[in-house]
Short mmCIF file of the C-alpha atoms (twelve columns), coordinates in Angstrom:
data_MODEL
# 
_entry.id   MODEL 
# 
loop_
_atom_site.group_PDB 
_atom_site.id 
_atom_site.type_symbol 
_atom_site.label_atom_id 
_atom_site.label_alt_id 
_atom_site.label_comp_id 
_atom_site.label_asym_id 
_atom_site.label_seq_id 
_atom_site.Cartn_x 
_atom_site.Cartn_y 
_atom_site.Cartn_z 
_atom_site.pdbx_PDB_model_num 
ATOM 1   C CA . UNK A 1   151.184 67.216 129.883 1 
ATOM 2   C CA . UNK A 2   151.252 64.094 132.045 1 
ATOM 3   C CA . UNK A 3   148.410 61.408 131.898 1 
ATOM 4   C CA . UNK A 4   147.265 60.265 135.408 1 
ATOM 5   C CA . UNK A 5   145.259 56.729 135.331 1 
ATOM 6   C CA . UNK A 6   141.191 57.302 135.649 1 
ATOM 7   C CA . UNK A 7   139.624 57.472 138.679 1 
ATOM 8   C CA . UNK A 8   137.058 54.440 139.671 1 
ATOM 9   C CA . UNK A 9   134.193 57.004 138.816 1 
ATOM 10  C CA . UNK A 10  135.742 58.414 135.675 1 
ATOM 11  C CA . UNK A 11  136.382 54.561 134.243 1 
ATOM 12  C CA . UNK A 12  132.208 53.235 135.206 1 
ATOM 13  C CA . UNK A 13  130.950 56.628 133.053 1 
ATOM 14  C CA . UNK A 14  133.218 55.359 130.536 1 
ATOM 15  C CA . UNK A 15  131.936 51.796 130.923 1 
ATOM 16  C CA . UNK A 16  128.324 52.937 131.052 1 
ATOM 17  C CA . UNK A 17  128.763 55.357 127.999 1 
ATOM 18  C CA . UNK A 18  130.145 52.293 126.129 1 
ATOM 19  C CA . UNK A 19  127.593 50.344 126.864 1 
ATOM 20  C CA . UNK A 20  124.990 53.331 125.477 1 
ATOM 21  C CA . UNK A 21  127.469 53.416 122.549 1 
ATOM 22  C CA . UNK A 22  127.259 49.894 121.904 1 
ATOM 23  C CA . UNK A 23  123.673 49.780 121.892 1 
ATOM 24  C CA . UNK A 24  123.215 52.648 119.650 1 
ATOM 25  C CA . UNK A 25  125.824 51.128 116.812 1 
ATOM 26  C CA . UNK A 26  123.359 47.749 117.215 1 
ATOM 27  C CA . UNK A 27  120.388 50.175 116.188 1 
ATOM 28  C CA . UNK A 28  118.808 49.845 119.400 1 
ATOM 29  C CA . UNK A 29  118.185 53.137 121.151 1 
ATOM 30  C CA . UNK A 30  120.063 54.025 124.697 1 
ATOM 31  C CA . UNK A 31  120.188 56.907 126.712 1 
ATOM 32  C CA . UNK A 32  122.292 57.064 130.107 1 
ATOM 33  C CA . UNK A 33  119.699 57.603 132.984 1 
ATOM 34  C CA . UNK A 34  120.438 59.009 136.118 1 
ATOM 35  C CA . UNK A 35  123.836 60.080 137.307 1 
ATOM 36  C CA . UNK A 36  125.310 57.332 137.921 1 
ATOM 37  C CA . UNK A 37  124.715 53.364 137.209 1 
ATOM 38  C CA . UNK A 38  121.798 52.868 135.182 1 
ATOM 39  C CA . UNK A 39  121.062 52.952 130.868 1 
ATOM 40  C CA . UNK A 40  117.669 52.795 129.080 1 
ATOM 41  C CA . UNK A 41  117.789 50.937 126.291 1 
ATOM 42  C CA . UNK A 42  114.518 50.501 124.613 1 
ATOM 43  C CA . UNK A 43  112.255 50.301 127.170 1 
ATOM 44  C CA . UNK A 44  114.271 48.132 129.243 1 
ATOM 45  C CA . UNK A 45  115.961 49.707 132.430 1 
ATOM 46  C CA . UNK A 46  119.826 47.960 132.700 1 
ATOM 47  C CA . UNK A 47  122.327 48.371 135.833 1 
ATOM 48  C CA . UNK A 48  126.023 49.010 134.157 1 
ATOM 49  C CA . UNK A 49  128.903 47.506 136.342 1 
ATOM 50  C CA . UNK A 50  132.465 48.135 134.991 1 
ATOM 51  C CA . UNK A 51  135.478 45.927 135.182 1 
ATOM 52  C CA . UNK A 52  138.465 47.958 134.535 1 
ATOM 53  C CA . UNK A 53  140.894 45.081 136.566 1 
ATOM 54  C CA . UNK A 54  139.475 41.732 135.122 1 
ATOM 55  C CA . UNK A 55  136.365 41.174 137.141 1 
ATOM 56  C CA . UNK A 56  133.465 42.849 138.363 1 
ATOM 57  C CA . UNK A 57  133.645 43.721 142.468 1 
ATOM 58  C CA . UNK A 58  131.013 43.352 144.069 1 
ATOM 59  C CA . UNK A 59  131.348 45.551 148.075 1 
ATOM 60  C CA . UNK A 60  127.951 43.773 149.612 1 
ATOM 61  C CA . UNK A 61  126.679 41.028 148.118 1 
ATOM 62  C CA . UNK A 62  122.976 41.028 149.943 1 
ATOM 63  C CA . UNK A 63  122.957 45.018 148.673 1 
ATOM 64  C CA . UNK A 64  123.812 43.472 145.473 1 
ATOM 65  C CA . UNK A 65  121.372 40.482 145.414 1 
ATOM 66  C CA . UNK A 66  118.456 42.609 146.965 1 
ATOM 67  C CA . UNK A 67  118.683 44.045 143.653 1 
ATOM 68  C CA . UNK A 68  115.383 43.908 141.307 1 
ATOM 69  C CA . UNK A 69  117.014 45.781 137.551 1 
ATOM 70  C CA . UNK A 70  115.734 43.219 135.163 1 
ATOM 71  C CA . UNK A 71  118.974 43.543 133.061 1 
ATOM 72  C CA . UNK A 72  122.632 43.937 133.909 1 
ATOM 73  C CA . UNK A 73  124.791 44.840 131.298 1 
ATOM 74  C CA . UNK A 74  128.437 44.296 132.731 1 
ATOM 75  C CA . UNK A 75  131.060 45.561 130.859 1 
ATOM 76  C CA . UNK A 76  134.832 44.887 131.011 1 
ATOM 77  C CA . UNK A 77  137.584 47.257 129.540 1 
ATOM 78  C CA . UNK A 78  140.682 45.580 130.993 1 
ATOM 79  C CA . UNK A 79  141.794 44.411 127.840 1 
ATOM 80  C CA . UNK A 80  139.311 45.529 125.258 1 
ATOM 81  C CA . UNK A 81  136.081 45.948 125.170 1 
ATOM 82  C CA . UNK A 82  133.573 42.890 126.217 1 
ATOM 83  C CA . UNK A 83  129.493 43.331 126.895 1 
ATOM 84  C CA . UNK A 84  127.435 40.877 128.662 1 
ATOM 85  C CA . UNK A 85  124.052 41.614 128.729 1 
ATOM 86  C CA . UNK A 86  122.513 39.416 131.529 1 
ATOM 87  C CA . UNK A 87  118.920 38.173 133.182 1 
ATOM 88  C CA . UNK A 88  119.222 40.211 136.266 1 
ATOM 89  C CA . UNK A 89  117.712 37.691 139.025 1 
ATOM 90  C CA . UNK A 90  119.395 34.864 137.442 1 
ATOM 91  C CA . UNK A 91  122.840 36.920 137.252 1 
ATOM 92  C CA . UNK A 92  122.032 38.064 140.597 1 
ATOM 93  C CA . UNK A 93  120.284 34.129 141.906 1 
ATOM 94  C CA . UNK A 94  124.543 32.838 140.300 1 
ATOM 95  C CA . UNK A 95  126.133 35.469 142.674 1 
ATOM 96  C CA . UNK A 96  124.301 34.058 145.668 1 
ATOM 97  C CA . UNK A 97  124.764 30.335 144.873 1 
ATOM 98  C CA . UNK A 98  128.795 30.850 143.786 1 
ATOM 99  C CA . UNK A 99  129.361 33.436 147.121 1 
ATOM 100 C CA . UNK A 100 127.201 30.743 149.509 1 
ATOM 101 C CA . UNK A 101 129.772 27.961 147.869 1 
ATOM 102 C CA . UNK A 102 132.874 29.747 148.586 1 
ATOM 103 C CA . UNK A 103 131.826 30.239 152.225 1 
ATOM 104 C CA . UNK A 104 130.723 26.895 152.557 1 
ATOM 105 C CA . UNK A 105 134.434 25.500 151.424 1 
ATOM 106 C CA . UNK A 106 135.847 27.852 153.876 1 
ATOM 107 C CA . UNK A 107 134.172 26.731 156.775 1 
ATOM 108 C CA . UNK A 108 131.127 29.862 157.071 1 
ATOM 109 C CA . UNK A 109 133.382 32.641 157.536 1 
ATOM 110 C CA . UNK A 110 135.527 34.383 155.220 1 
ATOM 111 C CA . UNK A 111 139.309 33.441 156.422 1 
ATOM 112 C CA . UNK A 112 141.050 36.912 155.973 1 
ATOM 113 C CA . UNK A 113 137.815 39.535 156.807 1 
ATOM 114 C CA . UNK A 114 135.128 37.733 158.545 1 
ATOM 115 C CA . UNK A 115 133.099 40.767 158.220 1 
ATOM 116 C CA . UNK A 116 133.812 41.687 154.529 1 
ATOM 117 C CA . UNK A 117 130.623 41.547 152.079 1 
ATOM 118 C CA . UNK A 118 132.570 41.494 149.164 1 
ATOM 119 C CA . UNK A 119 132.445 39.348 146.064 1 
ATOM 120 C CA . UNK A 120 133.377 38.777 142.778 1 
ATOM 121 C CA . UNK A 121 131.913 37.707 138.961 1 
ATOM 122 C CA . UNK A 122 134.639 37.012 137.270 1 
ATOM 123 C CA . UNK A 123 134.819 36.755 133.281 1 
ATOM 124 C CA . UNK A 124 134.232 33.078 133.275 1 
ATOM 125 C CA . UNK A 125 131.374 33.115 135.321 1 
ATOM 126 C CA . UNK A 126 129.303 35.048 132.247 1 
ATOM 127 C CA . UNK A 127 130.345 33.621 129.662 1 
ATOM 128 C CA . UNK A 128 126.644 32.400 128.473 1 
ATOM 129 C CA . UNK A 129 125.751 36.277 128.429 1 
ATOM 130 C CA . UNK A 130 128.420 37.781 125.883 1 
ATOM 131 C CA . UNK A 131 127.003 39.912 123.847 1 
ATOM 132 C CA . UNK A 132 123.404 39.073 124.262 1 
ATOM 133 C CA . UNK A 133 121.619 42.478 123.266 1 
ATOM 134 C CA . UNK A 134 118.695 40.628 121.771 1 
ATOM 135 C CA . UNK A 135 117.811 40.850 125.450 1 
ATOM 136 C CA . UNK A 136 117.030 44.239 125.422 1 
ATOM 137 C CA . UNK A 137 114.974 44.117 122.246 1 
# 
């Protein structure tokens, strides 16, 4: 039998499942909800975003920052397993600030796609919200 790498769907339900995992072996109780992107844990409602390739992708960043999830639990399995459990406006209020910067030190429009809404939290960026699962206490 031959392994074939995950799809991009099949590696976020393993990120989000994680995630419930984790929060279950902390004692806290977590439930997936909805088909696709969200957890309950306790009574707080958290988006899961997976980072299978070292940082979390972002496709629109005003879909993204439009946003209103009070918790964002990012998870990254590229090399391990690593949970950041983050303030949702102020994880969201850091995207804006760090994607307006970039655009400002490339002169307003982004070089290669001018019409690309992508962008990028990479590991560094979140470091103050490792493991922070008081957060959903």
């Amino acid at each position: 039998m031959s392994v074939t790498k995950p799809s991009n769907s099949q590696t976020h339900q393993a990120g989000r499942h994680l995630a419930v995992a984790e929060a279950l072996l902390r004692g806290l109780p977590a439930k997936p909800r909805g088909a696709q992107t969200y957890i309950e844990v306790g009574e707080h409602v958290a988006q899961v975003m997976v980072a299978a390739k070292g940082a979390w992708i972002i496709a629109d960043i005003d879909k993204f920052t439009a946003l209103t999830c009070g918790r964002v639990v990012l998870v990254n399995v590229t090399d391990g397993r690593d949970f950041y459990i983050a303030d949702g406006d102020k994880l969201r209020a850091e995207v804006r600030a760090r994607h307006r910067e970039f655009l400002e030190r490339v002169g307003g429009t982004r070089p290669r796609n001018p019409d690309s809404r992508n962008t990028v939290i990479q590991p560094e960026h979140v470091t103050e919200w490792r493991d922070r699962w008081e957060l959903l206490m």
